[in-house]
PDB file of C-alpha atoms in Angstrom:
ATOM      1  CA  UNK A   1       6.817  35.247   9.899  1.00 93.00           C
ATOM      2  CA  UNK A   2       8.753  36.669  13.229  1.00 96.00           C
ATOM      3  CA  UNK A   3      11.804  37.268  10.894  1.00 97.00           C
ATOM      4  CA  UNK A   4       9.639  39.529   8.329  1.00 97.00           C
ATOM      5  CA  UNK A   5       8.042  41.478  10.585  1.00 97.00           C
ATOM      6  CA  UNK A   6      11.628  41.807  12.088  1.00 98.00           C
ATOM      7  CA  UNK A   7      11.861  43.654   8.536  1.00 98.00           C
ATOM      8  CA  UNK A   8       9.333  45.875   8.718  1.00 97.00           C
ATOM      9  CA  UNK A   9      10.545  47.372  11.895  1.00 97.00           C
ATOM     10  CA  UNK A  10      14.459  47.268  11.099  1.00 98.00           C
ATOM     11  CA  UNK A  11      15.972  51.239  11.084  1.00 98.00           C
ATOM     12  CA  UNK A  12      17.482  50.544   7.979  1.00 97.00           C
ATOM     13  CA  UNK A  13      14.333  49.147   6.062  1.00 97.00           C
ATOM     14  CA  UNK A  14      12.097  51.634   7.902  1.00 97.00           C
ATOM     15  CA  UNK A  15      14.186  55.255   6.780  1.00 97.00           C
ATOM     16  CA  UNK A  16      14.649  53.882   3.318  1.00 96.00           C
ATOM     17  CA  UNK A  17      10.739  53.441   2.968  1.00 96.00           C
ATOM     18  CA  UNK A  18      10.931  56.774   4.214  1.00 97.00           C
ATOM     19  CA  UNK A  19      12.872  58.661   2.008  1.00 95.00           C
ATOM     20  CA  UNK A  20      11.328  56.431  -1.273  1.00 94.00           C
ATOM     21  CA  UNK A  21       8.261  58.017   0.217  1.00 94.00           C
ATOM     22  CA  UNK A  22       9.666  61.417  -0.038  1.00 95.00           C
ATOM     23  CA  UNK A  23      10.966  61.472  -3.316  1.00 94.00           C
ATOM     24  CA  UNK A  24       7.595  60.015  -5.169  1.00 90.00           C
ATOM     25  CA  UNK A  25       5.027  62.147  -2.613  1.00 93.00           C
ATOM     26  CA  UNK A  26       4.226  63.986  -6.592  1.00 90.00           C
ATOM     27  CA  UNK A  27       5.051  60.836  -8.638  1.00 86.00           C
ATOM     28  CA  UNK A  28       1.571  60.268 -10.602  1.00 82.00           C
ATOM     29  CA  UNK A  29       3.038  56.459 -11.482  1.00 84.00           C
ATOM     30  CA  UNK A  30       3.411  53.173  -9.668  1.00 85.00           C
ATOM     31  CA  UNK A  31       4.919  53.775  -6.704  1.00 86.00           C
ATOM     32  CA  UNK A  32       7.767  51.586  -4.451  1.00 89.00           C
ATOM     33  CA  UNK A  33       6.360  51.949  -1.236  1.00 87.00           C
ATOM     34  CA  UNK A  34       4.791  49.552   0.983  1.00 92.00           C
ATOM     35  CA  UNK A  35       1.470  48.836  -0.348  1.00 92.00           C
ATOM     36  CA  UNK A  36       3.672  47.798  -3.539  1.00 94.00           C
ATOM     37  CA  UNK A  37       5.925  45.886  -1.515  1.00 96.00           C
ATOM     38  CA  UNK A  38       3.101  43.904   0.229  1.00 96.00           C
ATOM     39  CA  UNK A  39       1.024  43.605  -3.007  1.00 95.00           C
ATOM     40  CA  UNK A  40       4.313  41.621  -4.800  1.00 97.00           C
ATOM     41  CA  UNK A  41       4.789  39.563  -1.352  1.00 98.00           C
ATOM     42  CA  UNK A  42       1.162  38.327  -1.565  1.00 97.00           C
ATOM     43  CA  UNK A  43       1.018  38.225  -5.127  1.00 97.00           C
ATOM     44  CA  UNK A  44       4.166  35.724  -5.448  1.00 97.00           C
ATOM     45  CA  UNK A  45       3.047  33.637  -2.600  1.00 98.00           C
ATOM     46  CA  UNK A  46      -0.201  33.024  -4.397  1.00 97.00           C
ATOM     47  CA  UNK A  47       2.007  32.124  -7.672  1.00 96.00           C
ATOM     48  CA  UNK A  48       3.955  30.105  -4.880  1.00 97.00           C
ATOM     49  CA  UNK A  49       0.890  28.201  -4.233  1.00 97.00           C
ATOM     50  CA  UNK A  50      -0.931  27.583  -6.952  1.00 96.00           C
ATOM     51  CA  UNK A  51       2.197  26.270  -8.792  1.00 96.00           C
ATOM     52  CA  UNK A  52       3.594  24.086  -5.806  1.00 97.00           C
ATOM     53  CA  UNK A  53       6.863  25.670  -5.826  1.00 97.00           C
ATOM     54  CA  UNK A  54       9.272  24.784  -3.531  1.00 96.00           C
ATOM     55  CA  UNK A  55      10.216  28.454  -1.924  1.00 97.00           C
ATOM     56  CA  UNK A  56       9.810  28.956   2.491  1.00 97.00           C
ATOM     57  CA  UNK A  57       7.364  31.936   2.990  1.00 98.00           C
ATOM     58  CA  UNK A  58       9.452  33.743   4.943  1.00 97.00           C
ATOM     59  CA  UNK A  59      12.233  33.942   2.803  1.00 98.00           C
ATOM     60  CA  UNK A  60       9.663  35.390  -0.391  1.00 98.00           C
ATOM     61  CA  UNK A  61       7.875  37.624   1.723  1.00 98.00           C
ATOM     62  CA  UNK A  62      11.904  38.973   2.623  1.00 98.00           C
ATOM     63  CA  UNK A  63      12.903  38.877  -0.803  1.00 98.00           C
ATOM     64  CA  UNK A  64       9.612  40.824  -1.913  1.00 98.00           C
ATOM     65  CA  UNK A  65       9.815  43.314   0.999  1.00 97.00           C
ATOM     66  CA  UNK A  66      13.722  44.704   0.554  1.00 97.00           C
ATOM     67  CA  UNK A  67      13.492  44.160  -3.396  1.00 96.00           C
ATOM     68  CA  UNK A  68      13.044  48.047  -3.630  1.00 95.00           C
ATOM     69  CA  UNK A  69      15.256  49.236  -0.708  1.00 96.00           C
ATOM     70  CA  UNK A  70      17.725  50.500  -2.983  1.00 94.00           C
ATOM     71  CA  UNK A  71      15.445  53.000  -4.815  1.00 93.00           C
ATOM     72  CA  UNK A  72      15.934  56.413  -2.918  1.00 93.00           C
ATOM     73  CA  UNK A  73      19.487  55.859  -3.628  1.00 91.00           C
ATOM     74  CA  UNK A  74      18.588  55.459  -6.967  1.00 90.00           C
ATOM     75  CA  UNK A  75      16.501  58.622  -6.670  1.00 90.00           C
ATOM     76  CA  UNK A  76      19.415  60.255  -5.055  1.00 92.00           C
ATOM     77  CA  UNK A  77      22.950  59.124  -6.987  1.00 91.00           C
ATOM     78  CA  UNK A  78      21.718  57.331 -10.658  1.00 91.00           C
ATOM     79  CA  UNK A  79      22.726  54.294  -9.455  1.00 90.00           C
ATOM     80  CA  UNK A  80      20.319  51.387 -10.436  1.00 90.00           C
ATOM     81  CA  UNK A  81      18.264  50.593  -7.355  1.00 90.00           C
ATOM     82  CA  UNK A  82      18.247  46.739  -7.773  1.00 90.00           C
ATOM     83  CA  UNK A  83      22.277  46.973  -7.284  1.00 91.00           C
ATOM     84  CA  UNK A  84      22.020  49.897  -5.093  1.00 92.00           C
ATOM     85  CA  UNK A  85      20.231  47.989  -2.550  1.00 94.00           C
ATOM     86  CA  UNK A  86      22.052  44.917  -2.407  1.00 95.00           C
ATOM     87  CA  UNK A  87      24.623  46.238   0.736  1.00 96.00           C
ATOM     88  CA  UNK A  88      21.158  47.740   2.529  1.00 97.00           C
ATOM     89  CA  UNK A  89      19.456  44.206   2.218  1.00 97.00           C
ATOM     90  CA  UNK A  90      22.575  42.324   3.181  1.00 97.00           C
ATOM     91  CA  UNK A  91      22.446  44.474   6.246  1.00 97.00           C
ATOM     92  CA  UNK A  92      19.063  43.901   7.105  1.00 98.00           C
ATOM     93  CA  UNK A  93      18.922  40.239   6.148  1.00 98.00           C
ATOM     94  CA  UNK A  94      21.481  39.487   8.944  1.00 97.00           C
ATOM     95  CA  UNK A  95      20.280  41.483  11.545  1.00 97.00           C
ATOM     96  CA  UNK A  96      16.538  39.704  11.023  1.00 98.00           C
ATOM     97  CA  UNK A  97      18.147  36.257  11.272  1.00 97.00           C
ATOM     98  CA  UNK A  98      18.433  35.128   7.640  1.00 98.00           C
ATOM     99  CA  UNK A  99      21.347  32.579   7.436  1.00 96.00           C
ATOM    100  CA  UNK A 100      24.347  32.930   4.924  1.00 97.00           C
ATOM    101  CA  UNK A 101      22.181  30.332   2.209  1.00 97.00           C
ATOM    102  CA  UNK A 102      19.354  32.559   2.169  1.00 97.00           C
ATOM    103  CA  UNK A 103      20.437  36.158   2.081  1.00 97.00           C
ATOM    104  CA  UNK A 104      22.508  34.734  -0.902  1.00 97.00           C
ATOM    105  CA  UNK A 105      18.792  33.316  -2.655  1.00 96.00           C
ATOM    106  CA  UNK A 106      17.310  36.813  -1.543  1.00 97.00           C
ATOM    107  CA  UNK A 107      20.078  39.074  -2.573  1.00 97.00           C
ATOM    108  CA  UNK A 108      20.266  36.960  -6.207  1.00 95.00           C
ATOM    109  CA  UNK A 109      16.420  37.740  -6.964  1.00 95.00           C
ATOM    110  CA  UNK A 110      16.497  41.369  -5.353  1.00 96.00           C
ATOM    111  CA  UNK A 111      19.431  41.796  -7.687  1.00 94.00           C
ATOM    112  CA  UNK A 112      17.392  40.095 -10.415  1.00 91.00           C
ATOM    113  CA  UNK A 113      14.024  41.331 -10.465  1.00 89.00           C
ATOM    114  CA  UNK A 114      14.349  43.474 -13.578  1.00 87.00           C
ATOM    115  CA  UNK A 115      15.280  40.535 -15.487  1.00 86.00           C
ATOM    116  CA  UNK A 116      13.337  37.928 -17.300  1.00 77.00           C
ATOM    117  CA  UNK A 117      14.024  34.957 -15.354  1.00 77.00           C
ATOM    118  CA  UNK A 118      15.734  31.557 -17.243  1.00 78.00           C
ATOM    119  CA  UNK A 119      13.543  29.530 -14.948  1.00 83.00           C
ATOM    120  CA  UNK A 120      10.276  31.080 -13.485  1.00 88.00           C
ATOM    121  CA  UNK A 121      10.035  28.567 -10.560  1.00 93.00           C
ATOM    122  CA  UNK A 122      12.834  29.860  -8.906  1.00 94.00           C
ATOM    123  CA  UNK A 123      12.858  32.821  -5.866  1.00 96.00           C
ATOM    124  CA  UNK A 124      14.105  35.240  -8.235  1.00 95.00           C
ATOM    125  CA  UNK A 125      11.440  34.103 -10.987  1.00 95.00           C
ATOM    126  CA  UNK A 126       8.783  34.325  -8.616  1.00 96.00           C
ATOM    127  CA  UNK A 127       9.821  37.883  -7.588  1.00 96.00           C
ATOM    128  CA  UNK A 128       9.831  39.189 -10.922  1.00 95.00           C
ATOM    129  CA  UNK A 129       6.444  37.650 -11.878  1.00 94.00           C
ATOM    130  CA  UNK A 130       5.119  39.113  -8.674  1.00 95.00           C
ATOM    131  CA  UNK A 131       6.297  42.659  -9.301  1.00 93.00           C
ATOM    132  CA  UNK A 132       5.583  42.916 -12.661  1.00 91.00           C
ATOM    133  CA  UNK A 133       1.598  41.470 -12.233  1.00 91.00           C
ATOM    134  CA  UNK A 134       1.249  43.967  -8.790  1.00 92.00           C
ATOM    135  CA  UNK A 135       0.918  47.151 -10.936  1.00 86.00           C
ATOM    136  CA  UNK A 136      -2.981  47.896 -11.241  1.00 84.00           C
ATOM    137  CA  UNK A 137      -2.828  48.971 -15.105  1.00 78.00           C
ATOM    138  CA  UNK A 138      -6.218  48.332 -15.709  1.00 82.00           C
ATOM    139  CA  UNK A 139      -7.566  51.146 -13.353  1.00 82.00           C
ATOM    140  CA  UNK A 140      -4.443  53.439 -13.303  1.00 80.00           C
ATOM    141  CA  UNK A 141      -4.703  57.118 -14.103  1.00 83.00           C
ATOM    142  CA  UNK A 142      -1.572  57.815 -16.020  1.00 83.00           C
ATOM    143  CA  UNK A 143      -2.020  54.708 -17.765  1.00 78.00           C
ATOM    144  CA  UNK A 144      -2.050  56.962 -20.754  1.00 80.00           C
ATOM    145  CA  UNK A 145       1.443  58.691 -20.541  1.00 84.00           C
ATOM    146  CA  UNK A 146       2.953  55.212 -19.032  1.00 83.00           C
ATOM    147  CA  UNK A 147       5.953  53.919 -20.588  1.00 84.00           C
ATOM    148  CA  UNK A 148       5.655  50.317 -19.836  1.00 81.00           C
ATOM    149  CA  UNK A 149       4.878  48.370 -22.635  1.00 82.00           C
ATOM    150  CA  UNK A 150       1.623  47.169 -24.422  1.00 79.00           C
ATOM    151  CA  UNK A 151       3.053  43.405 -23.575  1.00 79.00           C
ATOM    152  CA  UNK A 152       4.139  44.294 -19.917  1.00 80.00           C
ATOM    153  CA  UNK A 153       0.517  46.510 -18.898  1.00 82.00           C
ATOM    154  CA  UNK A 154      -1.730  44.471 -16.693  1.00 84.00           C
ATOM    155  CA  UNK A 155      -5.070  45.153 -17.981  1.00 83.00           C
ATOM    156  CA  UNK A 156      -6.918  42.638 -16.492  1.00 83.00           C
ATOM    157  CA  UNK A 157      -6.810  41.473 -12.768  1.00 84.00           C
ATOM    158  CA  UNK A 158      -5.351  38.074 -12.700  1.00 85.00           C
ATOM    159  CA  UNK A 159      -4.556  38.450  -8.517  1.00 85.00           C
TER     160      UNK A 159
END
């Protein structure tokens, strides 16, 4: 886990957690910080698991840790946050030591993680699973005014 916790402390990941912080400090929904980011990296490795999938922890725990990085951007210019952080996680992804094969993988499901996944076994599938089933529905205060979908609500614990 030396290379994630090379994330955690990298300038780049560390002032966009800060300024994601920032803009939601009055946001009454989920939010993308990193209690979120930690609940989809533990969340996905138990999916990992329990499934016997195929995926190193370290590079998961990466994926699930930058897959928000571009969302002050977002905040800031429109631009969609799973395309606006692709340069940021490059970035970081070399400077923690990922090799070319990986930050490619990482970059895929960071870019992906909006989208229902072809094949849910893969890093990207994983990732999406994970941050979809991390959002506490079932004891959520603005469950009420939420947007997210009867289908996509998580009101039951499951992890």
């Amino acid at each position: 886990m030396e290379r994630v916790n090379r994330i955690l402390n990298h300038p780049i990941f560390l002032k966009q957690q800060e300024k994601i912080r920032e803009w939601e400090k009055d946001r009454i929904y989920c939010g993308h910080g990193s209690v979120h980011l930690l609940d989809v990296a533990r969340i996905g490795w138990i999916m990992i698991l329990e499934e016997n999938i195929q995926i190193e922890q370290s590079v998961f725990y990466a994926a699930a840790l930058i897959h928000d990085i571009g969302r002050a951007v977002q905040y800031e210019m429109g631009t969609r946050h799973e395309l606006a952080g692709l340069p940021l996680a490059k970035d970081v992804l070399q400077d923690c030591g990922y090799h070319e094969k990986e930050q490619n993988e990482i970059l895929e499901a960071v870019r992906m993680h909006r989208t229902y996944p072809e094949n849910e076994n893969t890093l990207a599938g994983v990732l999406y699973r994970a941050d979809k089933k991390s959002r506490p529905c079932y004891c959520c205060e603005a469950k009420g005014s939420c947007n997210w979908s009867k289908q996509k609500k998580n009101e039951i614990l499951i992890y």
